[in-house]
Amino acid sequence: MAPKTKYDIIAEIAKRRGFFWPSFEIYGGMSGFTTYGDLGTKLKRNIEALWKEYFVRKQGFLELEAPVINPERVFEASGHLENFKEYSAECSQCGNSFRADHLIEDKTGLENVEAMGGDAIKSMMVELKIKCPRCGGALKEPTLILTMFKTEIGATGGEVGYLRPETAQAMFLNYKRGIIHAREKLPFALVQSSKVARNEISPRRGMLRLREFTIMELELFFDPESPDCPWFGDVKDAVIRLYNEDMVENSVEEPLVLSVEEAVEKKLIITEWQAYFMGLSQRFIETLGVPAENQRFRAHLPDERAHYSAQPYDHEVKLETWGWTEISGCAYRTNFDLSNHMEASGQNMEVRREDGTRFVPHVVEPSYGLDRLMYIVMENSYERRGKRNIMHIPKELSPYQVAVFPIVKKDGIAEKAVEIRNLLLSKGLWVSYDAGGSIGRRYARVDEIGTPLAVAIDYDTMESDTLTIRDRDSWEQVKLSIDKLPDALAAYFRGENPFLELGEKVVRE
Amino acid sequence: MAPKTKYDIIAEIAKRRGFFWPSFEIYGGMSGFTTYGDLGTKLKRNIEALWKEYFVRKQGFLELEAPVINPERVFEASGHLENFKEYSAECSQCGNSFRADHLIEDKTGLENVEAMGGDAIKSMMVELKIKCPRCGGALKEPTLILTMFKTEIGATGGEVGYLRPETAQAMFLNYKRGIIHAREKLPFALVQSSKVARNEISPRRGMLRLREFTIMELELFFDPESPDCPWFGDVKDAVIRLYNEDMVENSVEEPLVLSVEEAVEKKLIITEWQAYFMGLSQRFIETLGVPAENQRFRAHLPDERAHYSAQPYDHEVKLETWGWTEISGCAYRTNFDLSNHMEASGQNMEVRREDGTRFVPHVVEPSYGLDRLMYIVMENSYERRGKRNIMHIPKELSPYQVAVFPIVKKDGIAEKAVEIRNLLLSKGLWVSYDAGGSIGRRYARVDEIGTPLAVAIDYDTMESDTLTIRDRDSWEQVKLSIDKLPDALAAYFRGENPFLELGEKVVRE
């Protein structure tokens, strides 16, 4: 048996404790679909809320929520109907289909085979004598397959529709309303966090290639003649690790390490807006627990680019299981999309400058896969300490903020613990309550689900109104009087560490 | 032209200001799909967060997020494949299809024609000589049509899948994981707020019948022999308006007005859990701005019931445009669903009591349509005052909490206003900033989008560090010193009204 990867370890905890697991288990499963339990749903929501702190609230950008199902005309105009395809090789024996480029990658260790194009893929399949990975049968010549989910809208004879594979088109479709709501002023952004679906031919890598997932996407509309970003100063000194096109082309190993501002000055990043979002992105991902040195930005080569993109940078994070992994694309899309929709719909999307000239706004797009970020938070926060698993989930993101335990159930201690639980609930905290099993097992559980603090109620509580508060990361315990608890917790979640000041340290574990 | 309905008025504001509008406008639209702008997205999110306060956080119920796309086997087991159908009448001339029961309702004023069954619908279509509402052509005999969106999962020869029309099945599919994560104890609940899709034959009533929308659903699993709800005391005295089956059957006009506890004692509501959720539901909807006297609970007649339901009550709200409108179903589903999935999957879902007996848990389900709730908040908060539209959106739900206006842009006033904006942003508030147009127009805008407070920065601010804070509902203005502003706002959003105490009232409007 292959040794357990980090992914296996995380996935096992995720399933046992309730972060995520494969969907439709009781009916034999269906690859590419994940179900989130209580902890995963909350962790995802907290990551999304943090993303809004970074990318929406402070800038006053405009949110949007548009349908997942779209009529065919939308994807005709956007180019997806022509381009959102992959090479699929069907087994002539068992009938299963597989992504041809992935089969080649698995056999050769090459990366990004997709970018080599159809002819290369077809001939490599033959030269490498690739067989069906499931039954060993002969594979037919790969053909291009549209990887959007197709459906029909309306009753008999309805209109063909597809589930959107990204959310950006909605921002372009609703651009004309957006600019009115932005009071006719550029720059402005439309932002969406919502579901998308991709009919992957043969999903693999668990969480990293799902058929249904959540994208957090932002389209920033600006005048290419006024390309300044008003918040650029906030990130300009951030030091990033960058591989530009030349470096990727020549497989340079060491990245350029330079400030965001230098990257713009050296024209490694064309627009200030794109540079702003890259700097902001690094900071956001740091808050998720990934240090800057485990992050990098990698340019796409011209033949790796999506059909719309002028200067895309992938934001990558180093994972133990899969190495450098894309978590975000930050692309300069020019006015490609708005121009397409303008032509296809006949609607004018131009903006008039004060000098009377007209133009179609340009677009910069930072976009994240939320499900993937959730996994990254989990992998990064995982520690094995002795026989214990600890998830050092950043406290801003933890599914539950504090756990409440009565040491025993008798002598009024459970009732007291419920009282404390209700007190903390009334302060707006997410509180878990656990009265069962040994206290050691209960501490082990909060460690494994990443609850940063646990409060134990014992006989001292009944006598002197003090309780014990325990820190997940250090396992330190402090005695604290009940009346100080709410303020101490509030301070803690503001980023302070008030416990040692307010309480008396005890050692019990 | 027909007079403007309240819906027309709300929809006009919604489109112009950015709450919601019909999707795919630039491509001619597609009925049954709505797009949410900045204000609508935020309002929906705030309603969802409030729902979690009522139905998730305090009880410690378990959240879940499962895929929208499900393989066919799921809907075979759940009964949807057989039952999730409507009678559709196709026009022999123009080819459009329409829901037969709705055509009959439109012609006769009858309600709930669906419940009369297929034979009655077919014969009424003939007797009433109903023609195509679009072209006047003859309609074919209605046929039952499956109203789930169909798709195919995987490449060529993949598996048939459907978009789920509700989220409840996911709770049943994942029940076995849920009870593990609930530490093997009943009662517990699985809760989901997520997208669903219904391929409506001929959507109408704008927001009220969408093809894609968000459901907030809760499945409470309990032992029918231990049916007590530990939180029943919180709601037992709430006075509700109730129509039981007999009253609905006999078209009784005046509801029973009684407490939740009395309704249980008189066996008008079978289980305490269902009664608890009905009481909680009324309180939740009151917080959205709908007084209890505009709410009622109406039992389903046996022939109106969904295929799974034992004792469903609709929670209805009185709307100006559409009269009494369902906003929630609260159903006692017994063990119908778990038993079905147990049989279809071969997985045992029984629980063992301490006495050794085994049983399949019973289920109570309160479920809401989020999109509909958003509309209800808007309609209920709307006031026409002189020539102004005011949205008295409850302050907990407002898309923006406070607006910041510099009276003029010159003399450093705009810079000072940006400073105040940044101060408020640093306190975590959702702040809008508007420096354009007359101050009167800017106040009119915040009234219309429901921002409860606006802060104006003027020459006094530059001289004496005071600013003017204006209340959306009363139009009262108070002068306040800047250093008191953050605490005053915090107190205001906690539910206090600190402004008159802290500041000096001024009249300017």
Coordinates of C-alpha atoms in Angstrom, one line a residue, chain A residues 15-18 21 23-30 33-38 41-42 44-45 52 56-71 73-74 77 88 90 95 97 145 149-156 159 163 172-174 176-177 180-181 183 194-195 197 199-201 211-212 214 231 340-341 344-345 347 349 400 421 424-425 428-430 433-434 445, chain B residues 15-18 21 23-30 33-38 41-42 44-45 52 56-71 73-74 77 88 90 95 97 145 149-156 159 163 172-174 176-177 180-181 183 194-195 197 199-201 211-212 214 231 340-341 344-345 347 349 400 421 424-425 428-430 433-434 445:
Chain A
K15 CA -14.5 12.9 7.1
R16 CA -14.3 11.7 10.7
R17 CA -14.9 15.1 12.3
G18 CA -17.1 16.7 9.7
W21 CA -16.2 13.9 2.5
S23 CA -20.7 13.1 -1.9
F24 CA -23.4 10.4 -2.4
E25 CA -21.5 7.9 -0.3
I26 CA -24.6 5.8 0.5
Y27 CA -25.2 5.4 -3.2
G28 CA -21.6 4.4 -4.1
G29 CA -20.3 7.9 -4.7
M30 CA -19.7 10.1 -7.7
F33 CA -18.4 16.1 -5.8
T34 CA -17.7 17.0 -2.2
T35 CA -20.1 17.5 0.7
Y36 CA -19.2 19.8 3.5
G37 CA -20.2 19.1 7.0
D38 CA -20.7 21.5 9.9
T41 CA -19.4 24.8 5.9
K42 CA -18.4 27.2 8.7
K44 CA -15.6 28.0 4.1
R45 CA -18.0 30.8 5.2
K52 CA -14.8 40.2 1.6
V56 CA -15.0 44.1 -1.0
R57 CA -15.8 46.1 2.1
K58 CA -12.9 48.5 2.4
Q59 CA -12.9 49.4 -1.3
G60 CA -16.7 49.7 -1.5
F61 CA -16.8 47.3 -4.5
L62 CA -20.2 46.2 -5.7
E63 CA -21.4 42.6 -5.0
L64 CA -23.4 40.6 -7.5
E65 CA -25.2 37.2 -7.5
A66 CA -26.3 35.8 -10.9
P67 CA -27.7 32.5 -11.9
V68 CA -25.7 29.3 -12.3
I69 CA -27.9 28.2 -15.3
N70 CA -27.3 30.4 -18.3
P71 CA -28.9 30.2 -21.8
R73 CA -26.3 32.6 -26.2
V74 CA -24.3 33.8 -23.2
A77 CA -20.8 35.3 -27.0
S88 CA -11.0 13.1 -23.8
E90 CA -12.5 6.9 -24.4
G95 CA -16.3 2.7 -22.1
S97 CA -13.3 8.4 -20.6
I145 CA -15.2 17.5 -25.4
F149 CA -22.9 20.7 -17.9
K150 CA -25.7 21.0 -20.4
T151 CA -29.4 21.2 -19.7
E152 CA -32.7 22.4 -21.2
I153 CA -34.6 25.4 -19.8
G154 CA -38.4 25.1 -19.9
A155 CA -40.7 22.3 -20.8
T156 CA -40.7 20.4 -24.1
E159 CA -33.9 26.4 -24.8
L163 CA -24.2 25.6 -15.9
F172 CA -19.8 41.4 -18.0
L173 CA -23.5 40.7 -18.7
N174 CA -24.5 43.0 -15.9
K176 CA -24.3 48.2 -17.8
R177 CA -26.3 48.0 -14.6
I180 CA -25.2 52.9 -13.2
H181 CA -25.1 51.6 -9.7
R183 CA -22.9 56.3 -10.4
S194 CA -21.0 31.8 -6.0
K195 CA -21.3 28.3 -7.3
A197 CA -19.8 23.6 -12.3
N199 CA -18.2 18.6 -16.2
E200 CA -14.6 17.3 -15.7
I201 CA -13.9 14.2 -17.8
R211 CA -17.1 19.2 -10.7
E212 CA -19.1 21.7 -8.6
T214 CA -17.5 28.0 -5.3
W231 CA -5.0 51.7 -2.9
N340 CA -17.5 40.4 -27.3
H341 CA -20.7 40.9 -25.5
A344 CA -23.1 39.8 -29.7
S345 CA -25.8 41.7 -27.9
Q347 CA -25.6 46.9 -26.6
M349 CA -20.8 49.4 -23.5
Y400 CA -16.1 27.2 16.5
R421 CA -22.4 28.4 27.3
L424 CA -21.1 33.2 25.5
L425 CA -23.8 32.6 23.0
G428 CA -22.4 36.4 19.6
L429 CA -19.8 33.7 19.8
W430 CA -19.9 30.3 18.0
Y433 CA -20.7 22.2 24.2
D434 CA -19.5 18.8 25.1
R445 CA -11.4 16.8 19.9
Chain B
K15 CA -33.6 47.6 -10.7
R16 CA -32.6 51.3 -10.6
R17 CA -30.8 51.1 -7.3
G18 CA -29.3 47.6 -7.6
W21 CA -33.5 42.7 -11.9
S23 CA -31.3 38.0 -15.7
F24 CA -29.7 38.0 -19.1
E25 CA -31.3 41.4 -20.0
I26 CA -28.7 42.2 -22.7
Y27 CA -29.7 39.0 -24.4
G28 CA -33.4 39.5 -24.3
G29 CA -33.9 37.9 -20.8
M30 CA -35.1 34.5 -19.7
F33 CA -34.0 34.0 -13.4
T34 CA -33.1 36.9 -11.2
T35 CA -29.8 38.7 -10.8
Y36 CA -29.0 40.4 -7.5
G37 CA -27.0 43.6 -7.4
D38 CA -24.8 44.9 -4.6
T41 CA -26.7 40.4 -2.5
K42 CA -26.0 42.1 0.8
K44 CA -29.9 38.4 1.2
R45 CA -26.7 37.7 3.1
K52 CA -28.6 31.4 11.3
V56 CA -28.4 27.4 14.0
R57 CA -26.0 29.2 16.3
K58 CA -27.9 29.1 19.5
Q59 CA -29.1 25.5 19.3
G60 CA -25.7 24.3 18.0
F61 CA -27.3 22.6 15.0
L62 CA -25.0 21.2 12.4
E63 CA -24.5 22.9 9.0
L64 CA -24.1 21.1 5.7
E65 CA -23.4 22.0 2.1
A66 CA -24.0 19.4 -0.5
P67 CA -23.9 19.5 -4.4
V68 CA -26.7 21.0 -6.5
I69 CA -26.1 18.3 -9.1
N70 CA -27.1 14.8 -8.0
P71 CA -27.1 11.5 -9.8
R73 CA -30.4 7.3 -8.1
V74 CA -30.9 9.9 -5.4
A77 CA -35.0 6.9 -3.9
S88 CA -48.1 21.3 -18.8
E90 CA -48.4 23.0 -25.0
G95 CA -45.2 25.7 -29.3
S97 CA -45.9 25.5 -22.8
I145 CA -43.8 17.0 -17.0
F149 CA -33.3 20.3 -14.7
K150 CA -31.7 17.3 -16.3
T151 CA -28.0 17.0 -17.2
E152 CA -25.4 14.4 -17.9
I153 CA -22.4 13.9 -15.5
G154 CA -19.1 13.0 -17.2
A155 CA -18.1 12.7 -20.8
T156 CA -19.8 10.6 -23.5
E159 CA -24.6 9.2 -15.9
L163 CA -30.2 19.7 -10.3
F172 CA -31.0 12.4 4.5
L173 CA -28.2 11.2 2.3
N174 CA -25.7 12.5 4.9
K176 CA -25.3 8.7 8.9
R177 CA -22.3 11.1 8.9
I180 CA -21.6 10.6 14.1
H181 CA -20.7 14.2 14.1
R183 CA -21.8 12.2 18.8
S194 CA -27.9 26.7 -0.6
K195 CA -29.0 26.9 -4.3
A197 CA -33.3 24.8 -9.3
N199 CA -37.5 23.8 -14.2
E200 CA -40.8 25.7 -13.9
I201 CA -42.9 25.4 -17.0
R211 CA -36.2 28.7 -11.7
E212 CA -33.1 29.1 -9.5
T214 CA -31.8 29.7 -2.5
W231 CA -36.2 25.1 23.8
N340 CA -36.8 5.3 1.6
H341 CA -33.1 5.9 1.5
A344 CA -32.8 2.1 -1.7
S345 CA -29.2 2.2 -0.4
Q347 CA -27.6 1.2 4.6
M349 CA -30.2 4.2 9.5
Y400 CA -25.0 49.5 4.2
R421 CA -15.1 56.8 6.2
L424 CA -15.8 53.7 10.3
L425 CA -14.4 51.0 8.0
G428 CA -16.0 46.9 10.8
L429 CA -19.0 48.8 9.5
W430 CA -20.4 48.6 5.9
Y433 CA -19.4 57.1 0.4
D434 CA -21.0 59.7 -1.8
R445 CA -30.6 57.9 -2.3

